Each structure stands twice: as C-alpha cells, then as structure tokens.
Amino acid sequence: MTEAREVSQGLNEEQRYLFDTFGYVVLRDVVSGEQILEMRSTLRQATEQFDPVDQQSGPLHWGKVWRDLLDLPALSPVLEEIIGNHAGRHALERSNRPPIPTFRIDHINVHTHVAKGFPGADLHGGWKWSGGSQYSRYHDGRFYNGLVAVSFELYDTHPNDGGFCCIPGSHKSNVHLPDHWRKLREGIPSCVTRIPAVPGDAIVFTEALTHGTLPWNADVPRQTVFYKFSPHGTTWSGDYFDPDDFRKYPDIDDRKLAILEPPNARYRGRPTDPSSTST
C-alpha cells in the first residue's frame, strides 16, 4: 500500500514564473548525496529509445534508487502541476480513492558517451515535430504539458564545460528554428543558453522547448540521466513499461505502479489498475 510521506507543494511563485517564461526550471536538492552515489555505483550502460535496451535489463532493474526516481517527494508535485490531469486528480479526490499520479514514465535515457572533445549535438524539440506528444500551454491558471524531461547530473556541469542547453522561451515559438542554427558542433548561436547543474539538482523542461547538448570541454566525462514523463493518456515512446515486471520489488508501491502503466485514461476497471504490490 502507498504510505504517507512528506512532499513538497509543487512550484513556488518564482519557479512558476520561470517555467512559464523560459520552459524550464532548475530544482535544487531533489536527489540526496547517498542516492547520487548509488546511481554512480550501479549505472551499467547507456540507454536510448532509438536503440532500446531490453526492458528486463533497463535502469529500473539496476537498483532501488532508479525506481525511487519515478516518484521523488520533491519532484512529483512539480510534475503534477506541470503535466497533471487536474480534473482527473480532483475526480479521484472526490471518489475518496487513494491518490495516484496523473503522469506516467514515458522512457529513460542514460548518457555516458559525452567526454572531452564531444562536438555537440543538434538542437531539437518543439511542438511541431512530435505528432502531438510535445506541447506546452497555460490556461485558466494551470499548466498543460505533453512530454516533460527531468535531467539528473551525476557530476558537476559548469557553464563553460558544455552539457545541456536550450533556447529559453522557444516552447512558445510559432516559427521554425533556422536550419543553420541547429548543429551546435558548427557554432553556438547567441540565443542558446547554457544550463549548469550539480549532483542533486533536477533540470525540468518541457520537450516543446528547443534544446540540445553543447560541445564538452571538461576533462571528466559527463554522465546524465533523463527521466521523460508524459500525461497518463499519451506517449512519445512505443516501448511501454509493464507494471507487472516490478511487483517483485519490495520498494514498489501503488504510486510507482501507476507511473509505470502504459498510456490509458485511468478509468476504473482497467487491467493495469494498481491494487497493492501483491503478486
């Protein structure tokens, strides 16, 4: 059963403004030092949705910390505010059912290939290129977002080292990115902003934001973990998680099982409806 826990209250006033204006926000101290050390010691291989690893050997099977990232107390309320099905959550509250997240895990990327001399990757993202899975809207005092990424750095990244970058505010753009700006290995446009982070931080950004990876100049390699979340009824990835693959773990609860569901409307009686961790 899902246990009571201390959680944050979502974005504060300043963070809400920054996310709405820029399309990203950096949350401090979302992951503990102990969790960072466990991630470093249990990381096995790079993962990317374009060449997916077998689900049975993916990051969520590497250790408890990787499953804990699905539902961090300091992060989940932010995801509910940015992604969540607000009407659906209120309906659950009115029904007196235990609250479950109204977002789901879409896919996980683990980047270990960025070392000194990495030339940079192309700028990408934007609501025009995704078939509807990437969008960002604000209406009646609430956020509505499609695919949302959470980036966790396992080692420090500094502004001049490289790493994650974006064009702030581009999630609202109605004009295509100029093609000659796309390839960061050929030059970095002045509109591109470097976003540094340290272990424990989480960079939360909508995939409607134009973003990419800058050339890497540091002597140490970059190791970055991306957890990509979607609204419960939509998906970008076609490689869905199966909640039943994780019921064997004692740390799995109903909230995590709901996050692991394939896309659906969260209607009562659905086959994947969490009903405790019993097998």
PDB file of C-alpha atoms in Angstrom, residues 42-159:
ATOM      1  CA  THR A  42      25.023   0.857 -10.147  1.00  0.00           C
ATOM      2  CA  LEU A  43      24.974   2.535 -13.574  1.00  0.00           C
ATOM      3  CA  ARG A  44      25.514  -0.211 -16.145  1.00  0.00           C
ATOM      4  CA  GLN A  45      25.215   1.137 -19.688  1.00  0.00           C
ATOM      5  CA  ALA A  46      23.895   3.925 -21.829  1.00  0.00           C
ATOM      6  CA  THR A  47      20.242   3.706 -22.847  1.00  0.00           C
ATOM      7  CA  GLU A  48      18.460   5.499 -25.663  1.00  0.00           C
ATOM      8  CA  GLN A  49      14.971   4.986 -27.056  1.00  0.00           C
ATOM      9  CA  PHE A  50      16.234   4.836 -30.644  1.00  0.00           C
ATOM     10  CA  ASP A  51      18.158   1.636 -29.840  1.00  0.00           C
ATOM     11  CA  PRO A  52      16.272   0.411 -26.758  1.00  0.00           C
ATOM     12  CA  VAL A  53      17.721  -1.996 -24.234  1.00  0.00           C
ATOM     13  CA  ASP A  54      15.627  -4.994 -23.269  1.00  0.00           C
ATOM     14  CA  GLN A  55      13.124  -3.907 -20.624  1.00  0.00           C
ATOM     15  CA  GLN A  56      14.328  -6.627 -18.264  1.00  0.00           C
ATOM     16  CA  SER A  57      17.838  -5.126 -18.183  1.00  0.00           C
ATOM     17  CA  GLY A  58      16.896  -1.454 -18.178  1.00  0.00           C
ATOM     18  CA  PRO A  59      17.687   1.133 -15.489  1.00  0.00           C
ATOM     19  CA  LEU A  60      14.626   0.406 -13.344  1.00  0.00           C
ATOM     20  CA  HIS A  61      16.118  -3.036 -12.636  1.00  0.00           C
ATOM     21  CA  TRP A  62      19.561  -1.714 -11.648  1.00  0.00           C
ATOM     22  CA  GLY A  63      18.644  -0.911  -8.059  1.00  0.00           C
ATOM     23  CA  LYS A  64      16.149   0.740  -5.741  1.00  0.00           C
ATOM     24  CA  VAL A  65      17.410   4.267  -6.381  1.00  0.00           C
ATOM     25  CA  TRP A  66      16.468   4.041 -10.074  1.00  0.00           C
ATOM     26  CA  ARG A  67      12.896   3.126  -9.136  1.00  0.00           C
ATOM     27  CA  ASP A  68      12.791   5.849  -6.476  1.00  0.00           C
ATOM     28  CA  LEU A  69      13.426   8.436  -9.200  1.00  0.00           C
ATOM     29  CA  LEU A  70       9.970   7.633 -10.560  1.00  0.00           C
ATOM     30  CA  ASP A  71       8.307   9.316  -7.593  1.00  0.00           C
ATOM     31  CA  LEU A  72      10.600  11.663  -5.706  1.00  0.00           C
ATOM     32  CA  PRO A  73       8.788  13.623  -2.950  1.00  0.00           C
ATOM     33  CA  ALA A  74      10.386  16.893  -4.077  1.00  0.00           C
ATOM     34  CA  LEU A  75       9.647  16.274  -7.759  1.00  0.00           C
ATOM     35  CA  SER A  76       6.284  14.540  -8.165  1.00  0.00           C
ATOM     36  CA  PRO A  77       4.192  17.534  -7.004  1.00  0.00           C
ATOM     37  CA  VAL A  78       6.010  19.639  -9.599  1.00  0.00           C
ATOM     38  CA  LEU A  79       5.214  17.095 -12.307  1.00  0.00           C
ATOM     39  CA  GLU A  80       1.587  17.072 -11.194  1.00  0.00           C
ATOM     40  CA  GLU A  81       1.455  20.834 -11.568  1.00  0.00           C
ATOM     41  CA  ILE A  82       3.232  20.919 -14.932  1.00  0.00           C
ATOM     42  CA  ILE A  83       1.784  17.772 -16.561  1.00  0.00           C
ATOM     43  CA  GLY A  84      -1.033  16.522 -14.408  1.00  0.00           C
ATOM     44  CA  ASN A  85      -4.626  15.885 -15.364  1.00  0.00           C
ATOM     45  CA  HIS A  86      -6.072  18.454 -12.972  1.00  0.00           C
ATOM     46  CA  ALA A  87      -9.707  17.464 -13.488  1.00  0.00           C
ATOM     47  CA  GLY A  88      -8.883  13.782 -13.171  1.00  0.00           C
ATOM     48  CA  ARG A  89      -6.986  14.315  -9.931  1.00  0.00           C
ATOM     49  CA  HIS A  90      -9.920  16.189  -8.431  1.00  0.00           C
ATOM     50  CA  ALA A  91     -12.256  13.392  -9.521  1.00  0.00           C
ATOM     51  CA  LEU A  92     -10.104  10.868  -7.681  1.00  0.00           C
ATOM     52  CA  GLU A  93     -10.141  13.057  -4.587  1.00  0.00           C
ATOM     53  CA  ARG A  94     -13.934  13.276  -4.699  1.00  0.00           C
ATOM     54  CA  SER A  95     -14.202   9.497  -5.026  1.00  0.00           C
ATOM     55  CA  ASN A  96     -12.191   9.007  -1.803  1.00  0.00           C
ATOM     56  CA  ARG A  97      -9.799   6.717  -3.664  1.00  0.00           C
ATOM     57  CA  PRO A  98      -6.121   6.855  -2.666  1.00  0.00           C
ATOM     58  CA  PRO A  99      -4.376   9.469  -4.823  1.00  0.00           C
ATOM     59  CA  ILE A 100      -2.225   8.112  -7.635  1.00  0.00           C
ATOM     60  CA  PRO A 101      -0.083  10.180 -10.004  1.00  0.00           C
ATOM     61  CA  THR A 102      -1.746  11.576 -13.101  1.00  0.00           C
ATOM     62  CA  PHE A 103       1.504  11.333 -15.090  1.00  0.00           C
ATOM     63  CA  ARG A 104       3.430   8.283 -16.334  1.00  0.00           C
ATOM     64  CA  ILE A 105       7.024   7.405 -17.172  1.00  0.00           C
ATOM     65  CA  ASP A 106       7.486   7.552 -20.928  1.00  0.00           C
ATOM     66  CA  HIS A 107      11.094   6.467 -21.343  1.00  0.00           C
ATOM     67  CA  ILE A 108      14.531   6.768 -19.705  1.00  0.00           C
ATOM     68  CA  ASN A 109      17.788   7.884 -21.308  1.00  0.00           C
ATOM     69  CA  VAL A 110      21.182   7.395 -19.692  1.00  0.00           C
ATOM     70  CA  HIS A 111      24.012   9.304 -21.392  1.00  0.00           C
ATOM     71  CA  THR A 112      27.556   8.133 -20.757  1.00  0.00           C
ATOM     72  CA  HIS A 113      29.055   8.899 -24.165  1.00  0.00           C
ATOM     73  CA  VAL A 114      29.903  12.578 -23.607  1.00  0.00           C
ATOM     74  CA  ALA A 115      33.624  13.073 -22.913  1.00  0.00           C
ATOM     75  CA  LYS A 116      36.152  15.809 -23.638  1.00  0.00           C
ATOM     76  CA  GLY A 117      36.093  16.511 -27.339  1.00  0.00           C
ATOM     77  CA  PHE A 118      32.410  15.660 -27.804  1.00  0.00           C
ATOM     78  CA  PRO A 119      31.455  18.028 -30.629  1.00  0.00           C
ATOM     79  CA  GLY A 120      27.906  18.747 -29.520  1.00  0.00           C
ATOM     80  CA  ALA A 121      24.503  17.513 -30.637  1.00  0.00           C
ATOM     81  CA  ASP A 122      21.791  19.102 -32.720  1.00  0.00           C
ATOM     82  CA  LEU A 123      19.160  21.389 -31.269  1.00  0.00           C
ATOM     83  CA  HIS A 124      15.817  19.614 -31.259  1.00  0.00           C
ATOM     84  CA  GLY A 125      12.389  19.626 -29.625  1.00  0.00           C
ATOM     85  CA  GLY A 126       9.361  21.735 -30.293  1.00  0.00           C
ATOM     86  CA  TRP A 127       5.654  21.087 -30.591  1.00  0.00           C
ATOM     87  CA  LYS A 128       5.681  20.999 -34.393  1.00  0.00           C
ATOM     88  CA  TRP A 129       7.774  17.843 -34.724  1.00  0.00           C
ATOM     89  CA  SER A 130       6.202  15.327 -32.351  1.00  0.00           C
ATOM     90  CA  GLY A 131       2.797  14.365 -33.713  1.00  0.00           C
ATOM     91  CA  GLY A 132       1.142  15.987 -30.717  1.00  0.00           C
ATOM     92  CA  SER A 133       3.103  14.413 -27.850  1.00  0.00           C
ATOM     93  CA  GLN A 134       5.126  17.583 -27.131  1.00  0.00           C
ATOM     94  CA  TYR A 135       3.234  20.724 -26.281  1.00  0.00           C
ATOM     95  CA  SER A 136       3.130  23.444 -23.627  1.00  0.00           C
ATOM     96  CA  ARG A 137       0.095  25.523 -22.716  1.00  0.00           C
ATOM     97  CA  TYR A 138      -1.123  27.666 -19.832  1.00  0.00           C
ATOM     98  CA  HIS A 139      -4.868  28.153 -19.391  1.00  0.00           C
ATOM     99  CA  ASP A 140      -7.109  29.296 -16.536  1.00  0.00           C
ATOM    100  CA  GLY A 141      -4.198  29.405 -14.118  1.00  0.00           C
ATOM    101  CA  ARG A 142      -2.915  25.896 -14.891  1.00  0.00           C
ATOM    102  CA  PHE A 143      -0.107  24.339 -16.907  1.00  0.00           C
ATOM    103  CA  TYR A 144      -0.794  21.713 -19.551  1.00  0.00           C
ATOM    104  CA  ASN A 145       2.274  19.977 -20.965  1.00  0.00           C
ATOM    105  CA  GLY A 146       2.995  16.896 -23.017  1.00  0.00           C
ATOM    106  CA  LEU A 147       6.338  15.135 -22.754  1.00  0.00           C
ATOM    107  CA  VAL A 148       8.402  16.613 -19.898  1.00  0.00           C
ATOM    108  CA  ALA A 149      12.047  15.716 -19.240  1.00  0.00           C
ATOM    109  CA  VAL A 150      13.853  15.628 -15.915  1.00  0.00           C
ATOM    110  CA  SER A 151      17.643  15.715 -16.183  1.00  0.00           C
ATOM    111  CA  PHE A 152      19.806  14.469 -13.300  1.00  0.00           C
ATOM    112  CA  GLU A 153      23.543  15.172 -13.493  1.00  0.00           C
ATOM    113  CA  LEU A 154      25.791  12.624 -11.759  1.00  0.00           C
ATOM    114  CA  TYR A 155      28.775  15.001 -11.814  1.00  0.00           C
ATOM    115  CA  ASP A 156      29.101  18.791 -11.811  1.00  0.00           C
ATOM    116  CA  THR A 157      28.475  20.646 -15.032  1.00  0.00           C
ATOM    117  CA  HIS A 158      29.719  24.232 -15.303  1.00  0.00           C
ATOM    118  CA  PRO A 159      28.679  26.902 -17.812  1.00  0.00           C
TER     119      PRO A 159
END
